[in-house]
């Protein structure tokens, strides 16, 4: 069993560690293995001389070799497999390599490539990579939980029930892949110690018929559990987290639309919980919007919002922006709600839809008398173009996966009604985007302020210069939100903390210095950006009176620097009572 590192100094200060492992045990520990970077002195102390070739490499040399090996693999899924293997061997080398090629390799270890790996999880399976808590074994859940966490100071737990994985749906036990990927980005982009992070899949079965029929499927081959039995299983897990790790952040990932918001609301007042699909998407979109209204020198409360796609992401964005309007512009919840027009597969969400409207959307249902004079389709639904014609929106956000929904007519009609239309086609992957940003740029004659959910090349402006398209990538903010909460040991992740993080991200927008530049920082700057987000989140926790640490608010930046884990090798001294 692993134990907390016994160090002479904190992990982020003088890297001197007393380690109990020797020989093959040390070389097989990804936490402690240095491979060919073990010094001559360490090789003698840890019985490694005959187990390694004679040359002592620097970390730079190891990264150069690993990158060359990676480049020899052409297909993204093969690169993903190579990096997963590297992570199983040597954490420092893995994260050091990623940190040198952040923009290039993040899509390999995260979306979109990780989605392919998850879809083929059972056929690619080689070894376990996290905690598997299965409904059929729930009687031993506490024992299983403690077996992997006893003696560990856990800062972060990322969990999923795998129902809505990365736009590819129900993936059963393969969802462990998204939790490990998210956890890796917390380390890469915010500096959370990987030994203090735990990835969990809550295997409650699957309704993916392909997995149910697959003889090689490694998960619980049973239809997905619903209702009271599901709730009790989830609650048993959450209560274990609260009991044994009360200060950790519990990150809910890729839960289905019927459970995501419901579970967040259920536990947000009991523990520091976070749902990236709802709050992370909402926060990064809010930051881009704050930057956009900074360019137009207006306020969030001045805008008229059409949200095309009212699932977890669309509703999460709506609520996040609504809460920010209330907080920053000081208007009531009721008045803020009236600024939003939500649309789903039934068209505009209005009262006459009745049971077709989910209860979670009730605050944003438009009264029918607003639309009596508006044409409808043959199903009696108000379509997007008619909504745009009537309300003349200043903000159009797409979360629908309806490719091409923002047509030339829709975009030009919107542009005729405002000086700088704010258009965010956020659906992933890029083939499902509501409008190609270069078309939105052309149709508005370069007036549109744009952000997308996937990376796109710059668009040409009328004068020939390039307009950089901002990517509303959650990874620009969620690692910092999480690190900020962990840093100050807040028992809650309050909306005020998320808004503070979004405001800090917005303040770093290149567009505030040049209105023809991107609304959000480049992804290469993600580590520095997330660090600033974390500072803002922790400082807001102090302002809210919920920080659980003994140091003062003004010490936050220095404490954050001390706390960050860095992918560098330390010096090892052998000690039978040291870390394993």
Coordinates of C-alpha atoms in Angstrom, one line a residue, residues 15-542:
X15 CA 13.1 18.2 -3.7
X16 CA 14.8 15.8 -1.3
X17 CA 12.8 12.6 -0.6
X18 CA 13.4 9.6 1.6
X19 CA 12.1 6.6 -0.2
X20 CA 11.7 3.0 1.0
X21 CA 11.5 1.3 -2.4
X22 CA 14.5 -0.3 -4.0
X23 CA 15.4 -2.2 -7.2
X24 CA 12.5 -3.3 -9.4
X25 CA 10.0 -1.9 -7.0
X26 CA 11.4 1.6 -7.5
X27 CA 11.6 1.3 -11.3
X28 CA 8.0 0.0 -11.4
X29 CA 6.6 2.9 -9.3
X30 CA 5.5 5.7 -11.7
X31 CA 5.5 8.1 -8.8
X32 CA 9.2 7.6 -8.0
X33 CA 10.8 6.2 -11.1
X34 CA 13.4 8.3 -12.9
X35 CA 14.5 5.8 -15.4
X36 CA 17.9 6.7 -16.8
X37 CA 18.0 9.9 -14.8
X38 CA 18.9 8.2 -11.5
X39 CA 22.3 9.5 -10.5
X40 CA 25.3 7.3 -9.9
X41 CA 24.9 7.8 -6.1
X42 CA 21.2 6.9 -6.2
X43 CA 21.9 3.8 -8.4
X44 CA 24.2 2.5 -5.7
X45 CA 21.9 3.4 -2.8
X46 CA 18.8 1.9 -4.5
X47 CA 20.4 -1.2 -6.0
X48 CA 19.9 0.0 -9.6
X49 CA 23.4 -0.2 -11.1
X50 CA 22.8 -3.5 -12.9
X51 CA 19.2 -2.7 -13.7
X52 CA 20.0 0.4 -15.9
X53 CA 22.3 1.2 -18.8
X54 CA 25.3 3.2 -17.7
X55 CA 24.5 6.6 -19.2
X56 CA 22.8 9.1 -16.8
X57 CA 20.3 11.3 -18.8
X58 CA 18.9 14.7 -17.9
X59 CA 15.2 15.2 -17.9
X60 CA 15.6 17.3 -21.1
X61 CA 17.3 14.4 -22.8
X62 CA 14.6 12.0 -21.7
X63 CA 11.9 14.3 -23.0
X64 CA 13.7 14.6 -26.4
X65 CA 13.8 10.8 -26.7
X66 CA 10.2 10.4 -25.6
X67 CA 9.0 13.0 -28.0
X68 CA 10.9 11.4 -30.9
X69 CA 9.2 8.0 -30.0
X70 CA 5.8 9.7 -29.9
X71 CA 6.3 11.3 -33.3
X72 CA 7.0 7.9 -34.8
X73 CA 3.4 7.0 -34.2
X74 CA 1.2 8.6 -36.8
X75 CA -2.4 7.9 -35.6
X76 CA -3.6 10.0 -32.7
X77 CA -5.0 6.9 -30.9
X78 CA -1.5 5.3 -31.1
X79 CA 0.0 8.5 -29.6
X80 CA -2.6 8.3 -26.9
X81 CA -1.6 4.7 -26.1
X82 CA 2.1 5.6 -26.0
X83 CA 1.5 8.5 -23.6
X84 CA -0.7 6.4 -21.4
X85 CA 2.1 3.8 -21.2
X86 CA 4.6 6.6 -20.4
X87 CA 2.3 7.8 -17.6
X88 CA 2.2 4.3 -16.1
X89 CA 6.0 4.3 -16.0
X90 CA 7.1 7.7 -15.0
X91 CA 4.9 10.6 -13.8
X92 CA 7.6 13.3 -14.0
X93 CA 8.6 12.4 -17.5
X94 CA 5.0 12.2 -18.7
X95 CA 4.0 15.6 -17.3
X96 CA 7.3 17.2 -18.3
X97 CA 6.8 16.1 -21.9
X98 CA 3.2 17.3 -21.9
X99 CA 4.2 20.7 -20.5
X100 CA 6.7 21.3 -23.3
X101 CA 4.0 20.6 -26.0
X102 CA 0.8 21.6 -24.3
X103 CA -1.2 22.8 -27.3
X104 CA -0.1 19.8 -29.4
X105 CA -0.5 17.0 -26.9
X106 CA -3.6 18.1 -24.9
X107 CA -5.9 17.0 -27.7
X108 CA -4.1 13.6 -27.6
X109 CA -4.5 12.9 -23.9
X110 CA -7.9 14.7 -23.7
X111 CA -10.6 15.4 -26.3
X112 CA -11.0 14.5 -29.1
X113 CA -8.6 11.5 -29.0
X114 CA -9.4 10.3 -25.5
X115 CA -13.0 9.8 -26.8
X116 CA -11.7 7.2 -29.3
X117 CA -9.7 5.5 -26.5
X118 CA -12.8 5.3 -24.2
X119 CA -15.0 3.9 -27.0
X120 CA -12.5 1.1 -27.4
X121 CA -11.6 0.8 -23.7
X122 CA -12.4 -2.9 -23.2
X123 CA -10.5 -3.9 -26.4
X124 CA -7.5 -1.7 -25.5
X125 CA -7.4 -2.7 -21.8
X126 CA -4.0 -3.6 -20.4
X127 CA -4.1 -2.5 -16.7
X128 CA -6.3 -0.7 -14.3
X129 CA -5.9 3.1 -13.9
X130 CA -8.1 4.3 -11.1
X131 CA -10.9 3.2 -8.8
X132 CA -13.7 1.0 -10.1
X133 CA -16.8 1.1 -7.8
X134 CA -19.4 -1.3 -9.2
X135 CA -23.1 -1.4 -8.3
X136 CA -23.0 -5.2 -7.9
X137 CA -20.2 -4.9 -5.4
X138 CA -21.6 -2.0 -3.3
X139 CA -21.5 -3.9 -0.1
X140 CA -17.7 -3.6 -0.1
X141 CA -17.6 0.0 -1.4
X142 CA -16.1 1.4 1.8
X143 CA -13.5 -1.3 2.0
X144 CA -12.6 -0.9 -1.6
X145 CA -12.4 2.9 -1.2
X146 CA -10.2 2.8 1.8
X147 CA -7.9 0.2 0.2
X148 CA -6.8 2.8 -2.3
X149 CA -7.0 6.0 -0.2
X150 CA -5.8 5.0 3.3
X151 CA -2.8 7.1 4.3
X152 CA -3.2 9.4 1.3
X153 CA -4.0 13.1 1.6
X154 CA -6.5 13.4 -1.2
X155 CA -7.1 16.8 -2.7
X156 CA -9.1 15.9 -5.8
X157 CA -11.5 13.1 -6.8
X158 CA -12.8 13.1 -10.3
X159 CA -15.8 10.7 -10.8
X160 CA -18.2 9.7 -13.6
X161 CA -21.1 7.3 -14.2
X162 CA -20.1 7.4 -17.9
X163 CA -23.6 8.1 -19.2
X164 CA -22.7 11.1 -21.4
X165 CA -19.0 10.8 -22.3
X166 CA -17.5 13.5 -24.6
X167 CA -20.5 13.6 -27.0
X168 CA -20.3 9.9 -27.7
X169 CA -22.8 8.9 -25.0
X170 CA -22.9 5.9 -22.6
X171 CA -19.6 4.2 -22.4
X172 CA -20.0 2.1 -19.3
X173 CA -16.8 1.3 -17.4
X174 CA -14.7 3.0 -20.1
X175 CA -15.6 6.3 -18.6
X176 CA -12.6 5.8 -16.3
X177 CA -10.7 7.3 -19.2
X178 CA -12.3 10.7 -19.0
X179 CA -11.7 10.9 -15.2
X180 CA -8.0 10.1 -15.6
X181 CA -7.7 12.6 -18.5
X182 CA -9.4 15.3 -16.4
X183 CA -7.3 14.6 -13.4
X184 CA -4.1 14.8 -15.6
X185 CA -5.1 18.2 -16.8
X186 CA -5.6 19.3 -13.2
X187 CA -1.9 18.4 -12.7
X188 CA -0.6 19.7 -16.0
X189 CA -2.4 23.0 -16.0
X190 CA -2.8 23.8 -12.3
X191 CA -0.1 21.8 -10.5
X192 CA -2.3 19.5 -8.3
X193 CA -0.1 16.7 -7.0
X194 CA -1.0 13.5 -9.0
X195 CA -0.5 11.4 -5.9
X196 CA -3.3 13.4 -4.2
X197 CA -5.7 12.9 -7.0
X198 CA -8.1 10.0 -7.5
X199 CA -10.0 8.9 -10.6
X200 CA -13.2 7.0 -10.1
X201 CA -15.8 5.3 -12.3
X202 CA -19.1 4.5 -10.8
X203 CA -20.2 1.5 -12.8
X204 CA -23.9 1.4 -12.6
X205 CA -24.3 -0.6 -15.8
X206 CA -24.7 0.6 -19.4
X207 CA -27.5 1.0 -21.9
X208 CA -25.0 0.8 -24.7
X209 CA -26.2 -2.3 -26.5
X210 CA -22.8 -2.7 -28.2
X211 CA -21.1 -3.1 -24.8
X212 CA -23.9 -5.3 -23.5
X213 CA -23.3 -7.7 -26.4
X214 CA -19.5 -7.5 -26.4
X215 CA -17.9 -10.6 -25.0
X216 CA -14.7 -8.6 -24.2
X217 CA -16.5 -5.8 -22.2
X218 CA -14.7 -5.5 -18.9
X219 CA -17.4 -3.7 -17.0
X220 CA -20.6 -4.8 -15.3
X221 CA -22.7 -6.2 -18.2
X222 CA -26.1 -5.0 -17.0
X223 CA -28.6 -2.4 -18.0
X224 CA -28.1 1.0 -16.4
X225 CA -29.5 1.3 -12.9
X226 CA -32.0 4.2 -12.4
X227 CA -34.2 5.7 -9.7
X228 CA -33.8 5.1 -6.0
X229 CA -31.2 2.4 -6.3
X230 CA -29.0 4.7 -8.4
X231 CA -29.4 7.6 -5.9
X232 CA -28.5 5.4 -2.9
X233 CA -25.4 4.1 -4.7
X234 CA -24.2 7.6 -5.6
X235 CA -25.0 8.9 -2.1
X236 CA -23.0 6.1 -0.5
X237 CA -20.0 7.1 -2.5
X238 CA -20.4 10.8 -1.8
X239 CA -20.7 10.2 2.0
X240 CA -17.5 8.2 1.9
X241 CA -15.8 11.2 0.3
X242 CA -17.2 13.5 2.9
X243 CA -16.3 11.2 5.8
X244 CA -12.7 10.5 4.9
X245 CA -11.7 13.5 2.7
X246 CA -13.8 16.5 3.8
X247 CA -11.5 19.1 2.3
X248 CA -11.1 17.5 -1.2
X249 CA -12.8 18.8 -4.4
X250 CA -15.3 16.3 -5.8
X251 CA -15.5 16.8 -9.6
X252 CA -18.6 15.2 -11.3
X253 CA -17.8 14.5 -15.0
X254 CA -20.1 13.5 -17.9
X255 CA -23.2 12.5 -15.9
X256 CA -26.3 12.3 -18.1
X257 CA -28.8 15.2 -18.4
X258 CA -31.3 13.7 -16.0
X259 CA -28.7 13.5 -13.2
X260 CA -26.0 16.1 -13.8
X261 CA -27.7 19.2 -12.5
X262 CA -29.8 17.3 -10.0
X263 CA -26.7 15.8 -8.3
X264 CA -24.9 19.1 -8.3
X265 CA -27.8 20.8 -6.5
X266 CA -28.1 17.9 -4.1
X267 CA -24.6 18.0 -2.8
X268 CA -23.3 21.5 -3.4
X269 CA -24.3 22.7 0.1
X270 CA -22.7 19.6 1.7
X271 CA -19.3 19.5 0.1
X272 CA -17.0 21.2 -2.4
X273 CA -18.5 19.7 -5.6
X274 CA -18.0 20.8 -9.1
X275 CA -19.5 19.7 -12.4
X276 CA -17.3 20.7 -15.4
X277 CA -20.0 20.1 -18.0
X278 CA -22.3 22.6 -16.3
X279 CA -20.0 25.0 -14.3
X280 CA -16.8 24.7 -16.3
X281 CA -18.5 25.3 -19.6
X282 CA -20.5 28.1 -18.1
X283 CA -17.5 29.7 -16.5
X284 CA -15.2 29.7 -19.6
X285 CA -18.2 31.0 -21.7
X286 CA -18.9 33.7 -19.1
X287 CA -15.2 34.8 -19.3
X288 CA -15.4 35.1 -23.1
X289 CA -18.7 37.0 -22.8
X290 CA -17.1 39.3 -20.2
X291 CA -14.2 40.0 -22.6
X292 CA -16.7 40.6 -25.4
X293 CA -18.7 43.1 -23.5
X294 CA -15.4 44.7 -22.5
X295 CA -14.7 45.2 -26.2
X296 CA -18.1 46.7 -26.8
X297 CA -17.9 48.8 -23.6
X298 CA -21.3 47.5 -22.5
X299 CA -22.5 45.3 -19.6
X300 CA -23.7 41.7 -19.3
X301 CA -27.1 43.1 -18.3
X302 CA -27.4 45.1 -21.6
X303 CA -27.4 41.9 -23.7
X304 CA -30.2 39.8 -25.2
X305 CA -29.2 36.2 -25.2
X306 CA -30.3 33.3 -27.4
X307 CA -29.1 29.9 -26.2
X308 CA -29.5 27.4 -29.0
X309 CA -29.4 24.0 -27.3
X310 CA -30.7 23.7 -23.7
X311 CA -29.1 20.6 -22.4
X312 CA -26.6 20.4 -19.5
X313 CA -24.1 22.7 -21.2
X314 CA -26.6 25.2 -22.5
X315 CA -28.5 25.4 -19.2
X316 CA -25.2 25.6 -17.3
X317 CA -24.1 28.6 -19.4
X318 CA -27.4 30.3 -19.0
X319 CA -27.4 29.9 -15.2
X320 CA -23.7 31.0 -14.9
X321 CA -24.3 34.1 -17.0
X322 CA -27.5 34.9 -15.2
X323 CA -25.8 34.6 -11.8
X324 CA -23.0 36.9 -13.0
X325 CA -25.6 39.5 -14.2
X326 CA -27.1 39.4 -10.8
X327 CA -23.7 39.7 -9.1
X328 CA -22.0 42.2 -11.2
X329 CA -24.8 44.4 -12.4
X330 CA -27.1 44.2 -9.3
X331 CA -30.4 43.2 -10.9
X332 CA -32.9 40.7 -9.6
X333 CA -33.0 37.0 -10.5
X334 CA -36.4 37.5 -12.2
X335 CA -35.2 40.4 -14.3
X336 CA -32.0 38.6 -15.2
X337 CA -33.9 35.5 -16.3
X338 CA -35.9 37.6 -18.8
X339 CA -32.8 38.3 -20.8
X340 CA -32.5 34.7 -22.0
X341 CA -34.3 32.9 -24.8
X342 CA -33.6 29.2 -24.7
X343 CA -34.2 26.8 -27.6
X344 CA -34.2 23.0 -27.8
X345 CA -35.5 20.4 -30.3
X346 CA -39.0 21.8 -29.9
X347 CA -37.9 25.3 -30.9
X348 CA -38.2 28.2 -28.5
X349 CA -39.0 27.1 -24.9
X350 CA -42.4 28.7 -24.2
X351 CA -45.3 27.9 -22.0
X352 CA -47.4 26.0 -24.5
X353 CA -44.8 23.3 -24.8
X354 CA -46.1 22.0 -21.5
X355 CA -44.6 18.6 -20.5
X356 CA -42.0 18.8 -23.3
X357 CA -40.1 21.2 -21.2
X358 CA -37.9 19.8 -18.4
X359 CA -38.6 21.2 -14.9
X360 CA -35.0 22.5 -14.7
X361 CA -35.9 25.0 -17.5
X362 CA -38.9 26.4 -15.7
X363 CA -37.3 29.8 -14.9
X364 CA -36.6 30.5 -18.6
X365 CA -40.0 29.6 -20.1
X366 CA -41.3 32.4 -22.3
X367 CA -44.9 33.4 -22.1
X368 CA -47.0 32.5 -25.1
X369 CA -48.4 36.0 -25.5
X370 CA -45.0 37.3 -26.5
X371 CA -45.1 35.1 -29.6
X372 CA -48.7 35.3 -30.8
X373 CA -47.6 37.4 -33.9
X374 CA -44.6 35.2 -34.7
X375 CA -44.8 32.5 -37.5
X376 CA -44.3 28.9 -36.5
X377 CA -43.5 25.7 -38.4
X378 CA -46.0 23.0 -39.2
X379 CA -45.4 21.6 -35.6
X380 CA -46.3 24.9 -34.1
X381 CA -42.7 25.6 -33.0
X382 CA -40.9 28.9 -33.1
X383 CA -37.7 28.4 -35.1
X384 CA -34.3 30.2 -34.7
X385 CA -34.6 32.7 -37.5
X386 CA -38.0 33.9 -36.2
X387 CA -36.5 34.3 -32.7
X388 CA -33.6 36.3 -34.1
X389 CA -36.0 38.5 -36.1
X390 CA -38.2 39.3 -33.1
X391 CA -35.8 39.9 -30.3
X392 CA -32.7 41.1 -32.2
X393 CA -30.2 39.3 -29.9
X394 CA -26.8 40.6 -29.2
X395 CA -25.5 37.2 -28.1
X396 CA -26.1 33.9 -29.9
X397 CA -24.7 30.8 -28.2
X398 CA -24.8 27.3 -29.8
X399 CA -24.7 24.1 -27.7
X400 CA -26.9 22.0 -29.9
X401 CA -24.5 19.8 -32.0
X402 CA -26.8 20.9 -34.9
X403 CA -24.3 21.4 -37.6
X404 CA -24.9 24.6 -39.7
X405 CA -27.9 25.8 -37.5
X406 CA -26.6 29.4 -37.6
X407 CA -27.3 29.9 -41.3
X408 CA -26.2 32.9 -43.4
X409 CA -29.7 34.3 -43.0
X410 CA -29.7 33.9 -39.3
X411 CA -26.3 35.5 -38.9
X412 CA -26.9 38.4 -41.3
X413 CA -30.3 39.1 -39.6
X414 CA -28.6 39.2 -36.2
X415 CA -25.8 41.5 -37.5
X416 CA -28.3 43.9 -38.8
X417 CA -29.6 44.4 -35.3
X418 CA -26.4 45.2 -33.4
X419 CA -23.0 46.7 -34.0
X420 CA -20.8 43.8 -32.8
X421 CA -22.8 40.5 -32.7
X422 CA -21.4 38.1 -30.2
X423 CA -21.6 34.6 -31.7
X424 CA -20.3 31.5 -29.9
X425 CA -20.9 28.2 -31.8
X426 CA -19.6 25.9 -29.0
X427 CA -20.7 22.4 -30.1
X428 CA -18.0 19.7 -30.3
X429 CA -16.5 18.1 -32.3
X430 CA -15.9 20.7 -35.0
X431 CA -17.9 18.9 -37.6
X432 CA -21.0 19.6 -35.5
X433 CA -20.4 23.3 -35.0
X434 CA -23.4 25.6 -35.6
X435 CA -21.4 27.8 -37.9
X436 CA -17.9 27.8 -39.2
X437 CA -16.4 31.0 -37.6
X438 CA -14.9 32.1 -40.9
X439 CA -18.4 32.2 -42.4
X440 CA -19.8 34.1 -39.4
X441 CA -16.9 36.5 -39.8
X442 CA -17.6 37.0 -43.6
X443 CA -21.3 37.3 -43.2
X444 CA -21.0 40.0 -40.6
X445 CA -18.2 41.8 -42.5
X446 CA -15.7 41.2 -39.7
X447 CA -18.0 42.7 -37.0
X448 CA -18.7 39.5 -35.1
X449 CA -16.9 38.7 -31.8
X450 CA -16.4 34.9 -32.0
X451 CA -15.5 32.0 -29.8
X452 CA -15.9 28.3 -30.5
X453 CA -15.9 25.0 -28.6
X454 CA -13.2 23.4 -30.9
X455 CA -10.0 24.9 -32.3
X456 CA -10.4 26.7 -35.6
X457 CA -7.8 28.6 -37.8
X458 CA -7.9 32.4 -37.8
X459 CA -10.4 34.1 -40.0
X460 CA -9.4 36.7 -42.6
X461 CA -10.6 40.3 -42.0
X462 CA -11.5 42.7 -44.8
X463 CA -8.2 44.4 -44.5
X464 CA -6.3 41.2 -44.9
X465 CA -5.3 40.8 -41.2
X466 CA -6.2 37.6 -39.3
X467 CA -8.8 37.4 -36.6
X468 CA -7.8 34.8 -34.0
X469 CA -10.8 32.6 -33.0
X470 CA -11.0 32.1 -29.3
X471 CA -11.5 28.5 -28.1
X472 CA -13.9 28.2 -25.2
X473 CA -11.9 25.3 -23.8
X474 CA -12.9 24.4 -20.2
X475 CA -9.3 23.6 -19.5
X476 CA -8.6 27.3 -19.5
X477 CA -10.5 27.6 -16.3
X478 CA -11.6 24.4 -14.5
X479 CA -8.1 23.3 -13.3
X480 CA -7.7 26.8 -11.7
X481 CA -11.2 26.7 -10.2
X482 CA -10.3 23.3 -8.6
X483 CA -6.9 24.3 -7.4
X484 CA -8.2 27.5 -5.9
X485 CA -10.8 25.5 -3.9
X486 CA -8.2 23.0 -2.8
X487 CA -5.6 25.7 -1.9
X488 CA -7.9 27.5 0.5
X489 CA -9.6 24.2 1.7
X490 CA -13.1 25.6 1.1
X491 CA -15.9 23.2 2.1
X492 CA -18.0 24.6 -0.7
X493 CA -17.5 25.7 -4.3
X494 CA -19.7 28.8 -4.3
X495 CA -21.0 30.6 -7.4
X496 CA -19.1 33.7 -6.3
X497 CA -15.8 31.8 -6.5
X498 CA -16.6 30.6 -10.0
X499 CA -17.6 34.1 -11.1
X500 CA -14.3 35.5 -9.6
X501 CA -12.4 32.9 -11.6
X502 CA -14.2 33.9 -14.8
X503 CA -13.6 37.6 -14.2
X504 CA -9.9 36.9 -13.7
X505 CA -9.8 34.9 -17.0
X506 CA -11.7 37.6 -18.8
X507 CA -9.2 40.2 -17.5
X508 CA -6.4 38.3 -19.4
X509 CA -8.2 38.6 -22.7
X510 CA -6.0 39.7 -25.6
X511 CA -9.1 41.5 -27.1
X512 CA -9.1 44.0 -24.2
X513 CA -5.8 45.4 -25.6
X514 CA -6.7 44.8 -29.3
X515 CA -10.4 44.4 -30.2
X516 CA -9.4 42.4 -33.3
X517 CA -7.6 39.8 -31.2
X518 CA -8.9 36.7 -29.5
X519 CA -11.4 36.9 -26.7
X520 CA -9.5 34.3 -24.6
X521 CA -5.8 33.6 -24.0
X522 CA -4.0 31.1 -26.2
X523 CA -4.1 27.6 -24.9
X524 CA -0.3 27.5 -24.6
X525 CA -0.7 30.0 -21.8
X526 CA -3.1 27.7 -19.9
X527 CA -0.8 27.0 -16.9
X528 CA -0.3 30.6 -16.2
X529 CA -3.9 31.4 -16.8
X530 CA -5.1 28.7 -14.4
X531 CA -2.7 29.9 -11.8
X532 CA -4.3 33.4 -11.9
X533 CA -7.8 31.8 -11.8
X534 CA -6.8 29.8 -8.7
X535 CA -5.6 32.9 -6.9
X536 CA -8.9 34.7 -7.7
X537 CA -11.0 31.7 -6.5
X538 CA -9.1 31.3 -3.2
X539 CA -9.2 35.1 -2.5
X540 CA -12.9 35.1 -3.1
X541 CA -13.3 32.2 -0.6
X542 CA -11.5 34.4 2.0

